[in-house]
Amino acid sequence: MSNDVVPRANGGIVVPTNSNLTFWGRLANWTPYRIFVGLATASPRRQFLILATFPLLWVLTQHLGPMLQMLRVSLTDAYPVAPGVEQHFTLDNYKRFFEDRIFWQPFFRTLAFASVFTFCTLILTYPVAYFLARHVSRKNQMLMLLLILIPFWVGEIVRTYAIMILLGNTGAVNQLLKWVGLIDRPIPFMYTSFSMGIGIVYLTALYMLLPLYSALEKLPKSYNEAAADLGASAWTRFRRITLPLTIEGISSGCTLVFLISTGFYATPVLLGGPSTTVFAETIAGFFHVAGDEWPTGAAFATIMFVAAMFLTGAFQKLMNSLRKGDTK
């Protein structure tokens, strides 16, 4: 029974006194508090500002703030500044990237790897999302999603080491191939673009799966049933109905996976080799030395961020044009 009301024997109620109220009940009845709440929520605009204040502060302090600080550091000649030394602003850190071609290879390799791995993740996770959304009963969908989510409760490093155990010379994959009789010697999977790709696809699969599942789950089954009644084959139904109506999920998933893939550091270091060096490793190298290289690392990080955002913006524009073209 609530402490806010007390039942009478004859069925009525007794409004409790302030001494019987809980702290929150006394606060709600406090006149200054009621006046403040009334003024703060007097209009929808004020209500929106109250709800949006914390998310905006979080974005400004935890996301935009560090990025602006990185941009500021990239425009300096040294960071942190030694006592008694004057700090100067310069564009030499950016010029270093464009003048020295040795940095171009890991930069473009990162963008190429991210694009290929994003496509592979889409191809691998789309059938899984389709099966969950279209062929699993609604009461079992949450259970299946939970089983898929369980490995992602573990950190990135642990999951990367799990891939190393699977693909090693004495790992499960080589042992299985040897037991089947397909190989006599272990296949050197590790420290190649293949092992790094397997790791990145595995680590980013969830970010592709959930948007695809959400888009497919909202797709009415009656659309495909009507197309089947009109004689459309399974491939035609997928190409003309399912795929166009899930472009939004594809766009969201690909954007998330691509942006995450361009920033991976630990996984390429652990699973990759000398021929798979990505730009994040190059950036980290500047922060592992003396402070006078930190501005260069910040400049290179800014360049990667701008390039990734530009490519994702172009991809989003392409997806929007495809979506609009399908609705005409």
Coordinates of C-alpha atoms in Angstrom, one line a residue:
M1 CA 0.0 0.0 0.0
S2 CA 1.3 3.4 -0.9
N3 CA 2.3 5.9 1.8
D4 CA 0.5 8.7 0.0
V5 CA -3.0 7.6 0.8
V6 CA -4.6 5.8 3.7
P7 CA -7.9 3.9 3.2
R8 CA -10.8 4.4 5.6
A9 CA -12.9 1.6 6.9
N10 CA -15.9 2.9 5.0
G11 CA -14.1 2.9 1.7
G12 CA -13.0 6.6 1.6
I13 CA -9.5 7.9 1.7
V14 CA -7.6 10.2 4.0
V15 CA -5.2 12.7 2.4
P16 CA -2.0 12.3 4.5
T17 CA -0.3 15.1 6.2
N18 CA 3.2 16.3 5.3
S19 CA 4.6 14.2 8.1
N20 CA 3.3 11.1 6.5
L21 CA 4.6 11.9 3.0
T22 CA 7.9 10.6 1.6
F23 CA 10.6 13.0 0.6
W24 CA 9.5 13.2 -3.0
G25 CA 5.9 13.7 -1.9
R26 CA 6.9 16.6 0.3
L27 CA 9.1 18.1 -2.5
A28 CA 6.1 17.9 -4.9
N29 CA 3.9 19.8 -2.5
W30 CA 6.6 22.4 -1.7
T31 CA 5.3 25.7 -3.1
P32 CA 8.6 27.1 -4.5
Y33 CA 9.2 23.7 -6.3
R34 CA 5.7 23.7 -7.8
I35 CA 6.2 27.3 -9.0
F36 CA 9.6 26.4 -10.6
V37 CA 8.3 23.3 -12.3
G38 CA 5.3 25.2 -13.6
L39 CA 7.5 27.9 -15.1
A40 CA 10.0 25.4 -16.5
T41 CA 7.4 23.3 -18.3
A42 CA 5.0 26.1 -19.3
S43 CA 5.7 25.6 -23.0
P44 CA 6.8 22.7 -25.3
R45 CA 9.9 24.7 -26.1
R46 CA 11.0 24.8 -22.5
Q47 CA 10.2 21.1 -22.0
F48 CA 12.4 20.3 -25.1
L49 CA 15.2 22.4 -23.7
I50 CA 15.1 20.6 -20.3
L51 CA 15.1 17.2 -22.0
A52 CA 17.9 18.2 -24.5
T53 CA 20.2 20.0 -22.0
F54 CA 22.0 16.9 -20.8
P55 CA 22.5 15.2 -24.2
L56 CA 23.7 18.5 -25.7
L57 CA 26.2 18.9 -22.8
W58 CA 27.4 15.4 -23.3
V59 CA 27.9 15.9 -27.0
L60 CA 29.7 19.2 -26.5
T61 CA 32.0 18.0 -23.7
Q62 CA 32.6 14.3 -24.6
H63 CA 32.5 14.4 -28.4
L64 CA 32.8 17.9 -30.0
G65 CA 35.1 19.2 -27.2
P66 CA 37.9 16.6 -27.7
M67 CA 37.7 17.0 -31.5
L68 CA 38.1 20.8 -31.3
Q69 CA 41.0 20.3 -29.0
M70 CA 42.6 17.9 -31.4
L71 CA 42.1 20.5 -34.2
R72 CA 43.7 23.2 -32.1
V73 CA 46.7 21.0 -31.3
S74 CA 47.1 20.1 -35.0
L75 CA 47.6 23.8 -35.7
T76 CA 50.5 24.3 -33.2
D77 CA 54.2 23.8 -33.6
A78 CA 54.5 21.9 -30.3
Y79 CA 52.3 20.4 -27.6
P80 CA 52.5 20.3 -24.7
V81 CA 54.4 23.6 -24.5
A82 CA 57.5 23.7 -22.4
P83 CA 57.8 26.4 -19.8
G84 CA 59.1 29.6 -21.2
V85 CA 58.5 28.6 -24.8
E86 CA 56.1 30.5 -26.9
Q87 CA 53.6 28.5 -28.9
H88 CA 53.0 29.3 -32.6
F89 CA 50.2 28.3 -34.9
T90 CA 51.2 26.7 -38.2
L91 CA 49.9 24.6 -41.1
D92 CA 53.2 22.7 -41.4
N93 CA 51.7 19.6 -39.8
Y94 CA 49.2 19.3 -42.6
K95 CA 51.7 20.1 -45.3
R96 CA 53.8 17.2 -44.0
F97 CA 51.1 14.7 -45.0
F98 CA 50.8 16.1 -48.5
E99 CA 54.5 16.5 -49.1
D100 CA 55.7 13.1 -47.9
R101 CA 54.1 10.3 -49.9
I102 CA 55.2 7.6 -47.5
F103 CA 52.1 8.5 -45.5
W104 CA 49.7 8.1 -48.4
Q105 CA 49.9 4.3 -48.6
P106 CA 48.6 3.6 -45.1
F107 CA 46.0 6.3 -45.6
F108 CA 44.5 5.0 -48.8
R109 CA 45.0 1.4 -47.6
T110 CA 42.8 2.2 -44.5
L111 CA 40.0 3.7 -46.7
A112 CA 40.2 0.7 -49.0
F113 CA 40.2 -1.8 -46.2
A114 CA 37.3 -0.1 -44.5
S115 CA 35.3 -0.1 -47.7
V116 CA 35.9 -3.8 -48.5
F117 CA 35.3 -4.9 -44.9
T118 CA 32.1 -2.9 -44.8
F119 CA 30.9 -4.6 -47.9
C120 CA 31.8 -8.0 -46.6
T121 CA 30.0 -7.3 -43.3
L122 CA 26.9 -6.3 -45.2
I123 CA 27.0 -9.5 -47.3
L124 CA 27.5 -11.7 -44.2
T125 CA 25.0 -10.1 -41.9
Y126 CA 22.1 -9.4 -44.3
P127 CA 21.0 -13.0 -44.5
V128 CA 21.2 -13.3 -40.7
A129 CA 19.1 -10.2 -40.2
Y130 CA 16.7 -11.4 -42.9
F131 CA 16.3 -14.8 -41.2
L132 CA 15.8 -13.2 -37.8
A133 CA 13.2 -10.7 -39.0
R134 CA 11.3 -12.9 -41.5
H135 CA 11.6 -16.5 -40.4
V136 CA 11.9 -16.4 -36.6
S137 CA 8.7 -16.0 -34.5
R138 CA 8.4 -12.7 -32.8
K139 CA 8.6 -14.3 -29.3
N140 CA 11.9 -15.9 -30.2
Q141 CA 13.5 -12.9 -31.9
M142 CA 14.6 -11.3 -28.7
L143 CA 16.2 -14.5 -27.5
M144 CA 18.1 -14.9 -30.7
L145 CA 19.3 -11.3 -30.6
L146 CA 20.4 -11.8 -27.0
L147 CA 22.5 -14.9 -28.0
I148 CA 24.1 -12.9 -30.8
L149 CA 24.8 -10.0 -28.4
I150 CA 26.5 -12.1 -25.7
P151 CA 30.0 -12.2 -27.4
F152 CA 29.9 -8.4 -27.7
W153 CA 29.7 -8.0 -23.9
V154 CA 33.4 -8.9 -24.0
G155 CA 36.0 -6.2 -24.8
E156 CA 37.6 -5.7 -28.2
I157 CA 41.0 -7.0 -27.1
V158 CA 39.6 -10.3 -25.7
R159 CA 37.6 -10.9 -28.9
T160 CA 40.6 -10.1 -31.0
Y161 CA 42.6 -12.7 -29.1
A162 CA 39.8 -15.2 -29.7
I163 CA 40.3 -14.7 -33.5
M164 CA 44.0 -15.2 -33.0
I165 CA 43.4 -18.5 -31.3
L166 CA 41.1 -19.6 -34.0
L167 CA 43.4 -18.7 -36.9
G168 CA 46.7 -19.6 -35.4
N169 CA 48.9 -22.4 -36.8
T170 CA 47.6 -24.7 -34.0
G171 CA 44.2 -23.0 -33.9
A172 CA 40.8 -24.6 -34.5
V173 CA 40.6 -23.7 -38.2
N174 CA 43.9 -25.4 -39.1
Q175 CA 43.2 -28.3 -36.8
L176 CA 39.8 -28.9 -38.5
L177 CA 41.3 -28.6 -42.0
K178 CA 44.0 -31.1 -41.1
W179 CA 41.5 -33.5 -39.5
V180 CA 39.4 -33.4 -42.6
G181 CA 42.5 -34.1 -44.7
L182 CA 42.5 -30.9 -46.8
I183 CA 45.9 -29.8 -45.7
D184 CA 49.2 -31.4 -44.4
R185 CA 50.7 -28.2 -43.1
P186 CA 49.1 -25.3 -41.2
I187 CA 47.9 -22.4 -43.4
P188 CA 49.5 -19.1 -42.3
F189 CA 46.3 -17.2 -41.8
M190 CA 47.7 -14.9 -39.2
Y191 CA 49.3 -11.5 -39.7
T192 CA 47.7 -11.0 -43.1
S193 CA 44.9 -8.9 -44.5
F194 CA 42.7 -12.0 -44.3
S195 CA 43.1 -12.3 -40.5
M196 CA 42.7 -8.6 -40.0
G197 CA 39.6 -8.6 -42.2
I198 CA 38.1 -11.5 -40.2
G199 CA 38.7 -9.7 -37.0
I200 CA 37.2 -6.4 -38.1
V201 CA 34.2 -8.0 -39.7
Y202 CA 33.6 -10.0 -36.5
L203 CA 34.0 -6.9 -34.3
T204 CA 31.7 -4.7 -36.4
A205 CA 29.0 -7.2 -37.3
L206 CA 26.7 -6.1 -34.6
Y207 CA 26.7 -2.5 -35.9
M208 CA 25.5 -3.8 -39.2
L209 CA 23.1 -6.4 -38.0
L210 CA 20.9 -4.2 -35.8
P211 CA 20.0 -1.5 -38.4
L212 CA 19.3 -4.2 -41.0
Y213 CA 17.2 -6.2 -38.5
S214 CA 15.2 -3.0 -37.6
A215 CA 14.6 -2.2 -41.3
L216 CA 13.6 -5.8 -42.2
E217 CA 11.4 -6.2 -39.1
K218 CA 9.3 -3.2 -40.1
L219 CA 8.8 -4.4 -43.7
P220 CA 5.2 -5.8 -44.1
K221 CA 5.1 -9.4 -45.2
S222 CA 2.0 -8.6 -47.3
Y223 CA 4.2 -6.8 -49.9
N224 CA 6.1 -10.0 -50.8
E225 CA 3.0 -12.1 -50.6
A226 CA 1.2 -9.7 -53.1
A227 CA 4.2 -9.9 -55.4
A228 CA 4.3 -13.7 -55.2
D229 CA 0.6 -13.8 -56.1
L230 CA 1.4 -11.7 -59.2
G231 CA 4.0 -14.2 -60.3
A232 CA 7.2 -12.5 -59.1
S233 CA 10.1 -14.9 -58.4
A234 CA 12.0 -15.0 -55.1
W235 CA 14.9 -13.1 -56.6
T236 CA 12.6 -10.5 -58.2
R237 CA 10.8 -10.0 -54.9
F238 CA 14.1 -9.4 -53.1
R239 CA 15.5 -7.1 -55.8
R240 CA 12.3 -5.0 -56.3
I241 CA 10.7 -5.0 -52.9
T242 CA 12.9 -6.1 -50.0
L243 CA 16.2 -4.5 -51.0
P244 CA 14.8 -1.0 -51.9
L245 CA 12.7 -0.8 -48.8
T246 CA 15.7 -1.7 -46.5
I247 CA 18.1 0.9 -48.1
E248 CA 17.8 3.0 -44.9
G249 CA 19.0 0.1 -42.8
I250 CA 21.8 -0.6 -45.2
S251 CA 22.9 3.0 -45.2
S252 CA 22.9 3.3 -41.4
G253 CA 24.8 0.0 -41.0
C254 CA 27.4 0.7 -43.6
T255 CA 28.0 4.2 -42.3
L256 CA 28.6 2.9 -38.7
V257 CA 30.9 0.0 -39.8
F258 CA 32.9 2.2 -42.2
L259 CA 33.5 4.9 -39.6
I260 CA 34.5 2.4 -36.9
S261 CA 36.7 0.5 -39.3
T262 CA 38.8 3.6 -40.2
G263 CA 39.6 4.1 -36.5
F264 CA 40.6 0.6 -35.4
Y265 CA 44.0 0.4 -33.9
A266 CA 44.4 -2.7 -31.6
T267 CA 42.9 -5.2 -34.0
P268 CA 45.2 -4.3 -37.0
V269 CA 48.2 -4.3 -34.6
L270 CA 47.4 -7.8 -33.2
L271 CA 46.0 -9.4 -36.4
G272 CA 47.8 -7.6 -39.2
G273 CA 51.4 -7.6 -40.4
P274 CA 53.9 -5.2 -42.1
S275 CA 51.9 -5.2 -45.3
T276 CA 48.6 -4.3 -43.6
T277 CA 49.7 -1.2 -41.6
V278 CA 46.7 1.2 -41.3
F279 CA 46.7 4.9 -40.8
A280 CA 45.7 4.6 -37.1
E281 CA 49.1 2.9 -36.5
T282 CA 50.8 5.8 -38.2
I283 CA 49.0 8.3 -36.1
A284 CA 49.7 6.4 -32.9
G285 CA 53.4 6.4 -33.8
F286 CA 53.5 10.2 -33.5
F287 CA 52.0 10.1 -30.0
H288 CA 54.4 7.4 -28.8
V289 CA 57.4 9.8 -29.2
A290 CA 58.2 13.2 -27.8
G291 CA 55.6 15.9 -27.5
D292 CA 56.9 17.8 -30.5
E293 CA 55.3 15.1 -32.7
W294 CA 51.9 15.3 -31.1
P295 CA 50.7 18.1 -33.4
T296 CA 51.5 16.0 -36.5
G297 CA 49.6 13.1 -35.1
A298 CA 46.6 15.4 -34.4
A299 CA 46.8 16.8 -37.9
F300 CA 46.9 13.3 -39.4
A301 CA 43.9 12.3 -37.2
T302 CA 42.0 15.3 -38.4
I303 CA 42.8 14.5 -42.1
M304 CA 41.5 10.9 -41.6
F305 CA 38.4 12.2 -39.8
V306 CA 37.6 14.7 -42.6
A307 CA 38.2 12.1 -45.3
A308 CA 36.0 9.5 -43.6
M309 CA 33.2 12.0 -43.0
F310 CA 33.4 13.2 -46.7
L311 CA 33.1 9.6 -48.0
T312 CA 30.2 8.7 -45.7
G313 CA 28.5 12.0 -46.7
A314 CA 28.9 11.0 -50.4
F315 CA 27.6 7.5 -49.6
Q316 CA 24.6 8.9 -47.7
K317 CA 23.8 11.2 -50.6
L318 CA 24.0 8.2 -53.0
M319 CA 21.7 6.2 -50.8
N320 CA 19.2 9.1 -50.6
S321 CA 19.2 9.4 -54.3
L322 CA 18.5 5.6 -54.6
R323 CA 15.7 5.9 -52.0
K324 CA 14.1 8.8 -53.8
G325 CA 14.4 7.0 -57.2
D326 CA 12.6 4.0 -55.8
T327 CA 9.7 6.2 -54.5
K328 CA 9.1 7.9 -57.8

